[in-house]
Tab-separated table of C-alpha atoms in Angstrom:
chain	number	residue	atom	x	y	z
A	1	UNK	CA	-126.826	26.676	119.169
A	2	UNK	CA	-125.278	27.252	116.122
A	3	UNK	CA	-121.947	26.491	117.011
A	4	UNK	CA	-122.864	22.974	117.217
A	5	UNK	CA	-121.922	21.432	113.383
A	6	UNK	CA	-122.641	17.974	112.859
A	7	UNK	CA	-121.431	15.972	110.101
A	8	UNK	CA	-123.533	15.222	107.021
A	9	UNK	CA	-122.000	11.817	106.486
A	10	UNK	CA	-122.028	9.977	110.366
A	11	UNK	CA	-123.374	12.882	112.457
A	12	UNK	CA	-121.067	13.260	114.825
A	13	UNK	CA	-119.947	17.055	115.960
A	14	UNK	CA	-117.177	18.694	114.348
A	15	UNK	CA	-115.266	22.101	114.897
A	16	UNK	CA	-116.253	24.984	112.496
A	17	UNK	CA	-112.362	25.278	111.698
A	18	UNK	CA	-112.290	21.396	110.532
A	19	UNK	CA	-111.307	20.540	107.472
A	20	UNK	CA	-112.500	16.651	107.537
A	21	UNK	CA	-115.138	14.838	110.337
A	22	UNK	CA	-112.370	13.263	112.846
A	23	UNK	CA	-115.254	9.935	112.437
A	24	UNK	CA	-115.582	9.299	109.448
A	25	UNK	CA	-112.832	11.385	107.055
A	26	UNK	CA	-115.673	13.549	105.496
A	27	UNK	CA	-114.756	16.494	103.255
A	28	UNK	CA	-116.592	19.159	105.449
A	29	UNK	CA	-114.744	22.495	103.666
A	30	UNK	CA	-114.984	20.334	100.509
A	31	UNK	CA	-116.481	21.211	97.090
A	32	UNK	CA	-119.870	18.926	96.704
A	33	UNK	CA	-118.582	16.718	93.921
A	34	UNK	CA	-115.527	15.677	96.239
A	35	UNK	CA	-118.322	15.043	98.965
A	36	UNK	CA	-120.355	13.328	96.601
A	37	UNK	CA	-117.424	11.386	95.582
A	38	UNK	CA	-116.317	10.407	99.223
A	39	UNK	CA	-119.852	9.428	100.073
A	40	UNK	CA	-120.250	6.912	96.820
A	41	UNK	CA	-116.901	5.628	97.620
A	42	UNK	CA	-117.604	4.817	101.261
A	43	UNK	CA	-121.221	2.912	99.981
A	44	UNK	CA	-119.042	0.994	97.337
A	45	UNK	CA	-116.779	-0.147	100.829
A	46	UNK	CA	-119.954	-1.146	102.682
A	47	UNK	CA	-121.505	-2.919	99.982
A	48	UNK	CA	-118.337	-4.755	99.662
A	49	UNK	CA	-118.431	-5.091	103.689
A	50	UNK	CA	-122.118	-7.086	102.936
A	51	UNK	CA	-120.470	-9.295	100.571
A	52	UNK	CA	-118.072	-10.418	102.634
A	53	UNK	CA	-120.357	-10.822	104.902
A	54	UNK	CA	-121.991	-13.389	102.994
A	55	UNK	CA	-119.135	-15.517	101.848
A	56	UNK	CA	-117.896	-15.999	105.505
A	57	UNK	CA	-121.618	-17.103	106.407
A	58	UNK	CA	-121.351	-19.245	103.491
A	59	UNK	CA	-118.187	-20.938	104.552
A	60	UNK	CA	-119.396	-21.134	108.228
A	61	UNK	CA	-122.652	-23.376	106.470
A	62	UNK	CA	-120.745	-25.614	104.610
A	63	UNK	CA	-119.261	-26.808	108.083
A	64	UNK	CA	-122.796	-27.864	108.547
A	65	UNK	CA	-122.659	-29.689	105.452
A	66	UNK	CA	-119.648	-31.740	105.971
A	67	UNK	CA	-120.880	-32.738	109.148
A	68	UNK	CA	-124.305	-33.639	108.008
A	69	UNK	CA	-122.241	-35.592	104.993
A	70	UNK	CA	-120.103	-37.209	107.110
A	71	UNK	CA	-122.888	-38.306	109.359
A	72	UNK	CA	-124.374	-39.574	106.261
A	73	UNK	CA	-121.241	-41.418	105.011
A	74	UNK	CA	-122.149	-43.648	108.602
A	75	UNK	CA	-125.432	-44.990	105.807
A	76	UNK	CA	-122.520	-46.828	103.692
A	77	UNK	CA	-120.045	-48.480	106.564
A	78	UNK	CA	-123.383	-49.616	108.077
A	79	UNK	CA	-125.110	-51.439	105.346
A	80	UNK	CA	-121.977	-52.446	104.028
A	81	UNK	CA	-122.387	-55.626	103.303
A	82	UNK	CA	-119.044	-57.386	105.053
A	83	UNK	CA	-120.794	-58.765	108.197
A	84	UNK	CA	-117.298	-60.081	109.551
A	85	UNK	CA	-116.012	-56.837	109.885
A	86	UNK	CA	-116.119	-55.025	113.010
A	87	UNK	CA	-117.796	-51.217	111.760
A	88	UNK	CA	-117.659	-50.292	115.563
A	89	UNK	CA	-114.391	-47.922	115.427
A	90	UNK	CA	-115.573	-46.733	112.468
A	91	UNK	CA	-118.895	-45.711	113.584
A	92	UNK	CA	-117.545	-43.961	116.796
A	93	UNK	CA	-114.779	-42.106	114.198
A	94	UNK	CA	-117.279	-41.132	111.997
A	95	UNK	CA	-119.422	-40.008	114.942
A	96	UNK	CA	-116.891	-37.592	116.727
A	97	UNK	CA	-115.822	-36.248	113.560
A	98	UNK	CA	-119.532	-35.381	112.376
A	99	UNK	CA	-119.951	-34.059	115.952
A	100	UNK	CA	-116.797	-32.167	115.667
A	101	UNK	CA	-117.766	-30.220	112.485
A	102	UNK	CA	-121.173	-29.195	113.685
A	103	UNK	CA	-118.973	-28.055	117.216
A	104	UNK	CA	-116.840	-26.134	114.656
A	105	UNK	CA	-119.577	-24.671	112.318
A	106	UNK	CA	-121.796	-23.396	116.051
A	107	UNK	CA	-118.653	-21.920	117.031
A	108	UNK	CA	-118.008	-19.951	113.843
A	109	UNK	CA	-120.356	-17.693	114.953
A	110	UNK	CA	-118.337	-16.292	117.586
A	111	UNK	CA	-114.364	-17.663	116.516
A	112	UNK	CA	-114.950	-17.397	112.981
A	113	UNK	CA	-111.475	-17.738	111.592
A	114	UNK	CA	-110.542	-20.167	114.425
A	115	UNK	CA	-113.210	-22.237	113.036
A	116	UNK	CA	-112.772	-21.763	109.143
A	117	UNK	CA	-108.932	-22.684	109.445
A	118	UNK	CA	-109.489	-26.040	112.100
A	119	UNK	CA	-112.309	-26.705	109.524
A	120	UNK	CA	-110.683	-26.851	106.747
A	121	UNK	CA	-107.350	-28.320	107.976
A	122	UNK	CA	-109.475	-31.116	109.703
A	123	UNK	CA	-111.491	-31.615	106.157
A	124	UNK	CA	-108.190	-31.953	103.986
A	125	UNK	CA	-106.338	-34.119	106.691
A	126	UNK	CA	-109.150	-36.918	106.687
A	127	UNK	CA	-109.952	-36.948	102.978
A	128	UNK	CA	-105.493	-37.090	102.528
A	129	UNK	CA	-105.986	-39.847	104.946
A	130	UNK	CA	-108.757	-41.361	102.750
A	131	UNK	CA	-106.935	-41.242	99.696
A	132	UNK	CA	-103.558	-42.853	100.843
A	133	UNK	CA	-105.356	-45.774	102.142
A	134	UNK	CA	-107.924	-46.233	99.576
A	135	UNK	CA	-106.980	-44.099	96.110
A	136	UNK	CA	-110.391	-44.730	94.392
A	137	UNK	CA	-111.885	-41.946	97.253
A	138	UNK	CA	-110.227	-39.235	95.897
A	139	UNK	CA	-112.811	-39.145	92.758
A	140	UNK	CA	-116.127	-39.856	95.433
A	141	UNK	CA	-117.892	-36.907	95.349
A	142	UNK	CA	-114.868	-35.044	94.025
A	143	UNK	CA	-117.483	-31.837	93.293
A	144	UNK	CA	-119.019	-31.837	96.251
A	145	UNK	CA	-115.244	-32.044	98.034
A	146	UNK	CA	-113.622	-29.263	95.843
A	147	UNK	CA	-116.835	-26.999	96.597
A	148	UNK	CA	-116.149	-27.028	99.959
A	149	UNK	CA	-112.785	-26.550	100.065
A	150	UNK	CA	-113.127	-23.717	98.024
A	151	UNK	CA	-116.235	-22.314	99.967
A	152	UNK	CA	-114.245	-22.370	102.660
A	153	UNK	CA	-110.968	-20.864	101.632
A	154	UNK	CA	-112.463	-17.973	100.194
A	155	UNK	CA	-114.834	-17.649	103.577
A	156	UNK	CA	-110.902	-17.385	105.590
A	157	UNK	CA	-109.730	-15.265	103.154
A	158	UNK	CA	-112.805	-13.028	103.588
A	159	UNK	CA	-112.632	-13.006	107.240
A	160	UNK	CA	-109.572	-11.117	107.017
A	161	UNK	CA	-110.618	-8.392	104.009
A	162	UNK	CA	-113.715	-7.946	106.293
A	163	UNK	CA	-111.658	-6.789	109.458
A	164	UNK	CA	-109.221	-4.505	106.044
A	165	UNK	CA	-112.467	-2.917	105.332
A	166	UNK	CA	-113.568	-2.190	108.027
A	167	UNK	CA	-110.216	-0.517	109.478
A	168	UNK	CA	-110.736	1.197	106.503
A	169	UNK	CA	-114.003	2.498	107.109
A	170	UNK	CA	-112.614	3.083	110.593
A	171	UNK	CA	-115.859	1.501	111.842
A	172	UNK	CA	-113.180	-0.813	114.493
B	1	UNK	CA	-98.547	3.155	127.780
B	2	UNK	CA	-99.861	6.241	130.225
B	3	UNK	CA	-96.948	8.617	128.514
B	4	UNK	CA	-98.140	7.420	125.332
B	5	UNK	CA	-101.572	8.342	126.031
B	6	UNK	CA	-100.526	11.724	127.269
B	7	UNK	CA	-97.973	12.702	124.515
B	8	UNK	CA	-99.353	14.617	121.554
B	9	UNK	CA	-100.112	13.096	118.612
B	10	UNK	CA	-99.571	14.327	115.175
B	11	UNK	CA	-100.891	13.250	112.002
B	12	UNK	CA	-99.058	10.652	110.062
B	13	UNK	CA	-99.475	12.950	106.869
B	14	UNK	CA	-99.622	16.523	107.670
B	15	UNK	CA	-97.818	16.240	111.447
B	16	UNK	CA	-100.951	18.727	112.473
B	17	UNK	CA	-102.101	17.775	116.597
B	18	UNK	CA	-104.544	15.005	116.300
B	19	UNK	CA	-106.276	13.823	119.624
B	20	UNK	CA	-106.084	10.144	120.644
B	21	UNK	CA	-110.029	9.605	119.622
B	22	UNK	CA	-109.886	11.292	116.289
B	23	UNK	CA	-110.571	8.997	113.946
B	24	UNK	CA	-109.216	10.698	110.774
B	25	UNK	CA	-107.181	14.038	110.363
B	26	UNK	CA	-108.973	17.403	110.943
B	27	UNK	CA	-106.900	18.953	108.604
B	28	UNK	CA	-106.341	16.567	106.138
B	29	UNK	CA	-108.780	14.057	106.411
B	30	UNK	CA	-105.884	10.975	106.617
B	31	UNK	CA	-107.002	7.862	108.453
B	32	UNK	CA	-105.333	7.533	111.302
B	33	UNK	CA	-104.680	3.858	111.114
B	34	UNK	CA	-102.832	3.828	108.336
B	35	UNK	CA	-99.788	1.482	109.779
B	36	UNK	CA	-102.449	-1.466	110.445
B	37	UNK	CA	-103.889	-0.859	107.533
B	38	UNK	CA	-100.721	-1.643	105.584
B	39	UNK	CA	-100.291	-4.550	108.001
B	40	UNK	CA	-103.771	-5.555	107.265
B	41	UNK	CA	-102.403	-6.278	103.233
B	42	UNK	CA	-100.151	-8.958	104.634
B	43	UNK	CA	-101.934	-11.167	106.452
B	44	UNK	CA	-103.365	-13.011	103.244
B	45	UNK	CA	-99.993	-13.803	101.906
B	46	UNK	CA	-98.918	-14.772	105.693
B	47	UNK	CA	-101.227	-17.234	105.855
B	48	UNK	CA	-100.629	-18.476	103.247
B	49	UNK	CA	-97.528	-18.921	104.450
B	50	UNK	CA	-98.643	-20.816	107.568
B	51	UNK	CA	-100.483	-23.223	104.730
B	52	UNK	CA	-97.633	-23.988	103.290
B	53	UNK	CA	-96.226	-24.791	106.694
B	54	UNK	CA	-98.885	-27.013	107.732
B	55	UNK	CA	-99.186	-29.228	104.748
B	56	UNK	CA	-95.149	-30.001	104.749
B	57	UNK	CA	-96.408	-31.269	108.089
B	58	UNK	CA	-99.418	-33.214	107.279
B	59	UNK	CA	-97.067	-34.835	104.225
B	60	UNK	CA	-94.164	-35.860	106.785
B	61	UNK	CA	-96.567	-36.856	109.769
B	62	UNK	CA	-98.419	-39.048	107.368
B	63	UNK	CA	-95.661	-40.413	105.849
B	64	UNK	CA	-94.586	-41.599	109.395
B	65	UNK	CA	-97.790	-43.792	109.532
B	66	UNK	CA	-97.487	-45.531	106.268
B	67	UNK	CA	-93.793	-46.845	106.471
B	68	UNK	CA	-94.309	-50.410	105.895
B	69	UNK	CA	-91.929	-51.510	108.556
B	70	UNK	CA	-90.418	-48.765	111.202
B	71	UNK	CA	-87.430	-49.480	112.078
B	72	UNK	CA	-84.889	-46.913	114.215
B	73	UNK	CA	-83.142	-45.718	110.606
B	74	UNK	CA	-86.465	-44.440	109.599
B	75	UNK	CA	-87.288	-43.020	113.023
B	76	UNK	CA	-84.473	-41.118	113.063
B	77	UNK	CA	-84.804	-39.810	109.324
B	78	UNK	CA	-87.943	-38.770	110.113
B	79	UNK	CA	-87.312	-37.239	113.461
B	80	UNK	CA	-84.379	-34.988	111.559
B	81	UNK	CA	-86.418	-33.790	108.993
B	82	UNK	CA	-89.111	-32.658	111.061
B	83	UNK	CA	-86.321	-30.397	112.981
B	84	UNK	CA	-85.186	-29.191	109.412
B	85	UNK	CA	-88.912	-28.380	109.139
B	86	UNK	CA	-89.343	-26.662	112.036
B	87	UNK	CA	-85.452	-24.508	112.470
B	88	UNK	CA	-86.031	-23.138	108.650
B	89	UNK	CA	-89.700	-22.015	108.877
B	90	UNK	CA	-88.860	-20.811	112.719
B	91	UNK	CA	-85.806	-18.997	111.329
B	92	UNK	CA	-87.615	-17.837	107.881
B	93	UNK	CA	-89.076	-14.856	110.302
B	94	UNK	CA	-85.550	-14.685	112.503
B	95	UNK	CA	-86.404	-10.908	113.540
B	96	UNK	CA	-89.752	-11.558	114.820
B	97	UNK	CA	-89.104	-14.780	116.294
B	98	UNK	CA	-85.691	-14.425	118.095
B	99	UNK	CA	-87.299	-13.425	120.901
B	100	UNK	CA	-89.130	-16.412	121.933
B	101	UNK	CA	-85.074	-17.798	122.759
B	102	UNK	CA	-84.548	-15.468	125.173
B	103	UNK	CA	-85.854	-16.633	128.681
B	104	UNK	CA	-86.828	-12.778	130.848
B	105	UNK	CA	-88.273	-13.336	134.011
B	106	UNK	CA	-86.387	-16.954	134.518
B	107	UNK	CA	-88.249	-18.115	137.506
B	108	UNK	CA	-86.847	-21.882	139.347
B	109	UNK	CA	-89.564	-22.240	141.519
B	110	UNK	CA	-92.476	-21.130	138.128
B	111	UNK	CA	-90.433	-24.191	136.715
B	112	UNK	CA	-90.454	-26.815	139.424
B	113	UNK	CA	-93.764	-26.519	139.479
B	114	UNK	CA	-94.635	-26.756	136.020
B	115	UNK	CA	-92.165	-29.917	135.936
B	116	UNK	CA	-94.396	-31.603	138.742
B	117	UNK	CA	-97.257	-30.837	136.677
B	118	UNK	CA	-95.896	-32.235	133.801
B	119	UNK	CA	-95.182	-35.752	135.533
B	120	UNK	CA	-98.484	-35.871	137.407
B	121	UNK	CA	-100.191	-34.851	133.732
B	122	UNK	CA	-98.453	-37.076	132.035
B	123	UNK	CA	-98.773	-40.260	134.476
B	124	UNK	CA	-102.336	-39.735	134.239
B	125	UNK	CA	-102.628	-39.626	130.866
B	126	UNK	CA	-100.736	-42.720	130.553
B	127	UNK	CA	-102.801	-44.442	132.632
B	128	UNK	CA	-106.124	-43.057	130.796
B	129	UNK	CA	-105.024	-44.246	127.932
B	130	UNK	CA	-103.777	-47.614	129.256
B	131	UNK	CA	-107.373	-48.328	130.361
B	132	UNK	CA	-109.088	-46.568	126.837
B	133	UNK	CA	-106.399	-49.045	125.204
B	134	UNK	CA	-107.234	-52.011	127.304
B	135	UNK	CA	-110.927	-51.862	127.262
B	136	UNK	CA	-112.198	-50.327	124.772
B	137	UNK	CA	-109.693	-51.173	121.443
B	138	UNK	CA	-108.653	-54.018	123.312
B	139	UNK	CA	-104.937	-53.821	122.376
B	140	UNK	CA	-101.841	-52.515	123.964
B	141	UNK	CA	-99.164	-50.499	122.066
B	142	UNK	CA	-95.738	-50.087	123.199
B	143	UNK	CA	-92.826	-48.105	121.664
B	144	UNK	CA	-89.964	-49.718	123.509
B	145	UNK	CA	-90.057	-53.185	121.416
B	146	UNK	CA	-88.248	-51.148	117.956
B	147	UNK	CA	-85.637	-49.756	119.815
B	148	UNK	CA	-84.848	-52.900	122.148
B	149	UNK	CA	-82.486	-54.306	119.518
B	150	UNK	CA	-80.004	-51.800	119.154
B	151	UNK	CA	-77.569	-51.672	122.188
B	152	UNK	CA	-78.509	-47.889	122.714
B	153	UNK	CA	-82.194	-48.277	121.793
B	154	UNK	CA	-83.179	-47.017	125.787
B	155	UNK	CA	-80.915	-43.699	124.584
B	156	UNK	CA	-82.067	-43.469	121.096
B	157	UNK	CA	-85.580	-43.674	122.126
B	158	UNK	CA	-85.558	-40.843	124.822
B	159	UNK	CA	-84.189	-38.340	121.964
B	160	UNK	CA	-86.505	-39.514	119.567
B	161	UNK	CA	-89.628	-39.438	121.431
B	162	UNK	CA	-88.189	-36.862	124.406
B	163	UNK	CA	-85.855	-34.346	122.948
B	164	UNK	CA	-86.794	-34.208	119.594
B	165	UNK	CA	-90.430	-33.584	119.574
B	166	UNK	CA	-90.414	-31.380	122.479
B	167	UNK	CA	-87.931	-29.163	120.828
B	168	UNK	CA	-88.638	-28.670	117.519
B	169	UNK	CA	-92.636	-28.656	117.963
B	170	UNK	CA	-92.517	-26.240	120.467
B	171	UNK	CA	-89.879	-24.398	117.969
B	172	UNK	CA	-93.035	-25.021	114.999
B	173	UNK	CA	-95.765	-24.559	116.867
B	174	UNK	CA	-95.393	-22.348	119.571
B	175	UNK	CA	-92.574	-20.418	118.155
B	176	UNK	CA	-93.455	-19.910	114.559
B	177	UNK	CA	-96.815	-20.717	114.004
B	178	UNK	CA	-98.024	-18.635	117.265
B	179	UNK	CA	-96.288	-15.670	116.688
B	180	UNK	CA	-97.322	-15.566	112.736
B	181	UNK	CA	-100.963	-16.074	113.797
B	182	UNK	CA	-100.524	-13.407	116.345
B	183	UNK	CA	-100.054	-10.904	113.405
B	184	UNK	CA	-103.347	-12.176	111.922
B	185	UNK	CA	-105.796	-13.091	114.420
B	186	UNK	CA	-106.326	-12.033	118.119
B	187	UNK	CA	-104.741	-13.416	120.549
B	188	UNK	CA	-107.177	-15.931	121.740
B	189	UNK	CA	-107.650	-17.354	118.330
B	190	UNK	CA	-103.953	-17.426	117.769
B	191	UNK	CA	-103.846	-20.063	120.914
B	192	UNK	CA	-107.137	-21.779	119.581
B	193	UNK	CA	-105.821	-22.129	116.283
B	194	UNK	CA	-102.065	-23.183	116.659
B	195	UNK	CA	-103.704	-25.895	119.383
B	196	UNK	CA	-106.134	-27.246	116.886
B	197	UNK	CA	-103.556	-27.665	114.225
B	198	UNK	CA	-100.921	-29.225	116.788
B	199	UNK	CA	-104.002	-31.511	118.006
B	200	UNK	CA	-104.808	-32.282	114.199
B	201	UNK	CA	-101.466	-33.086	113.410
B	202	UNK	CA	-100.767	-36.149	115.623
B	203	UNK	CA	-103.489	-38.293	113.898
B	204	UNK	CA	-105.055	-39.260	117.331
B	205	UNK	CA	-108.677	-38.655	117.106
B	206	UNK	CA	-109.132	-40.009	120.848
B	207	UNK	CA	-106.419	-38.221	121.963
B	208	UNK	CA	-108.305	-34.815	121.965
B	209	UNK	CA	-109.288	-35.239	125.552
B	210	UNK	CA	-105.648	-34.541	126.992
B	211	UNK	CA	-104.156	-33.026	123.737
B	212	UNK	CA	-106.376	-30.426	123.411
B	213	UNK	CA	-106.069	-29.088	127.147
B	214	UNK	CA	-102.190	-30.006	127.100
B	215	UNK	CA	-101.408	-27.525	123.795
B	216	UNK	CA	-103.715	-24.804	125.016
B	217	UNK	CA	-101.749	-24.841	128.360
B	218	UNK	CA	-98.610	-24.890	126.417
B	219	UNK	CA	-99.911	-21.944	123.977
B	220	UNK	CA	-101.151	-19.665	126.941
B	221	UNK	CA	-98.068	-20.491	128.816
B	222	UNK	CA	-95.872	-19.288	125.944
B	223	UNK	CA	-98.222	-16.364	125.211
B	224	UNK	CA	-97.506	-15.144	128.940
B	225	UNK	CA	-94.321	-15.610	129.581
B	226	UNK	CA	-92.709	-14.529	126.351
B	227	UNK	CA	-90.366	-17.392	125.758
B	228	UNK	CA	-90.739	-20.680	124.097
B	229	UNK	CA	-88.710	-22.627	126.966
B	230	UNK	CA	-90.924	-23.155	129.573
B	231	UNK	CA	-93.059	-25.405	127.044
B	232	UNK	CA	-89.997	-26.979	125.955
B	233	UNK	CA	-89.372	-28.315	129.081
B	234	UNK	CA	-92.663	-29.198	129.911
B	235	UNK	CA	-92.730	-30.972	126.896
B	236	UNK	CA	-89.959	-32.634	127.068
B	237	UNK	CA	-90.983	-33.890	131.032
B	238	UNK	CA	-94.297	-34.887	129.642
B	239	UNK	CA	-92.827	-37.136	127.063
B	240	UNK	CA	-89.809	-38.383	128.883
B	241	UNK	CA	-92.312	-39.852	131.464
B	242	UNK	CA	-94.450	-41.134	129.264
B	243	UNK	CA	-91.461	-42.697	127.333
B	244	UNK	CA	-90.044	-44.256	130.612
B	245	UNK	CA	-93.534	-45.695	131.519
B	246	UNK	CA	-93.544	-47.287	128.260
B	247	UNK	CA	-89.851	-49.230	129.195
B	248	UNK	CA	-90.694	-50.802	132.236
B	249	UNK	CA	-93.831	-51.524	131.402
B	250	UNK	CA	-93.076	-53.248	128.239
């Protein structure tokens, strides 16, 4: 029985002759400030790892948001008041699109980055669209626009420093 | 990948035997994943790479829609620099991507087949669209008409709308954009991904029902069979019968 060493950092069994846990990286032979050390260093990672965490569920929510905004945009084509004009094609536009962004932000769950990056491309294409052929959208709910886009950026760059971290925590 | 299993491993630091489920060095306590790791650092700056890609697309797609009045000139100058687009960016990572030009496993009968597909795909689309077009936007749109004037508008128009697209999309798309994303993502987010964008970029919101499927096909395709010409061609059938439906029909 006391062969059997388990690590003091992840627990897993290590070889009396082992310098560092093959797991985790742990300083077994070490001195206890250079334990101490690794330890605080690997909570810094993980509370960095929580973070992250959080802006990529942040970006994945404000998919929600521009659909519920865009299905809320439907409010002004319908009440506009041009009777003549035939709001149809909008309506069904504005429909799939609102329907396409909730698809996206459900999916995020699973395909996050898949659908951070179709988000976001689909998000600047339209509003592009929206300023060529009508220049006075660009400054609409500018705020609320650049939020977004920046909510959601930094959620696909934090996708990708999540999977860093974690390689470097070895925890993948 | 058996030998490799069964070959002994040494530690990128101290060259000490490490076993295939160690984790970090014994010895010296160095992650073992240190080459993905370093990897890892790139993909930002890659992607951002691929952004820069994709909104010189958006710009010269959109600029397509808004030219006041098309005519074959503008076609054309549009048609070329969307090839410049796509031979520099596909050429900008020449050492990763010259592989996708090489065609291993050529296989005539794998291609027949994926030609017959292509024409039975693409005559149903046509007609899906023909109905969609008819009865529900109640208009019909035909391509032929700009190139009728020019005594080799038939010729012009199968390279613009055949040859063209199929080859340098596939070249941006499935060549460049694939195999960057492959570096970031997985590989079934790499397909999702470069299909979205392709999907996104033709401005056809009603076209996802057949787009969609068609660029996925084209993705996994290319993902399978390690070359880029396969989808060429099938592009190129799928367009060329769609473009020859449009002349008799118009």
């Amino acid at each position: 029985m006391e062969n059997i060493n388990y690590c003091n950092c992840c627990a897993v069994k290590y070889e009396a002759m082992d310098a560092f846990c093959n797991a985790c990286g742990f300083p077994l032979q070490g001195t206890k400030q250079e334990q101490d050390f690794y330890i605080s260093e690997r909570n810094v990672k993980e509370i960095e790892l929580i973070d992250l965490d959080e802006k990529v569920e942040r970006a994945r929510r404000s998919l929600y948001w521009i659909s519920g905004l865009t299905l809320f945009s439907l409010v002004f084509v319908v009440f506009k008041p041009s009777p003549d004009e035939d709001v149809s094609f909008l309506v069904i536009t504005t429909l799939i699109l609102s329907t396409a962004f909730l698809g996206l932000a459900v999916w995020g769950k699973t395909r996050t980055s898949t659908a951070l990056i179709s988000g976001l491309s689909l998000y600047l294409i339209i509003h592009i669209l929206n300023a060529i052929l009508d220049p006075r959208t660009i400054l609409s709910g500018i705020i609320v626009k650049v939020v977004i886009i920046v909510y959601l950026v930094k959620g696909i760059k934090s996708v990708i420093e999540r999977e860093k971290i974690k390689k470097e925590l070895n925890l993948i | 990948m058996e030998t490799q299993d069964q070959a002994p491993l040494y530690c990128s630091n101290c060259e000490q035997p490490v076993l295939l489920t160690n984790r970090f060095c014994p010895t010296c306590g160095t992650s073992q994943n240190q080459r993905e790791l370093v990897d890892d650092s790139k993909k930002w700056s890659q992607l951002q790479g691929l952004a820069l890609f994709f909104i010189l697309e958006i710009v010269t797609c959109l600029s397509t829609l808004f030219v006041a009045h098309p005519t074959i000139q503008t076609d054309i100058f549009f048609g070329v620099l969307m090839a410049i687009i796509s031979v520099l960016f596909f050429s900008s990572d020449w050492k990763n991507n010259k592989h996708l030009l090489k065609w291993p496993g050529f296989s005539f009968v794998k291609l027949l087949t994926f030609i017959i597909l292509a024409i039975i795909g693409s005559l149903m689309v046509q007609v899906i669209a023909w109905y969609l077009n008819q009865h529900v936007f109640h208009e019909e749109f035909f391509d032929f008409p700009l190139y009728q004037s020019h005594p080799f508008g038939t010729y012009i128009m199968i390279v613009s709308i055949a040859v063209f697209p199929a080859l340098f999309e596939e070249l941006a798309y499935r060549g460049y954009l694939l195999q960057k994303l492959l570096n970031i993502v997985d590989r079934k987010e790499a397909m999702y991904i470069t299909s979205i964008l392709f999907f996104l970029i033709h401005f056809s919101l009603f076209s996802f029902f057949w787009l969609l499927p068609f660029a996925l096909l084209l993705a996994y395709i290319r993902i399978k069979e390690n070359t880029i010409w396969y989808g060429i061609l099938i592009h190129f059938v799928f367009n060329l019968t769609a473009c020859l439906v449009d002349i008799i029909y118009s």
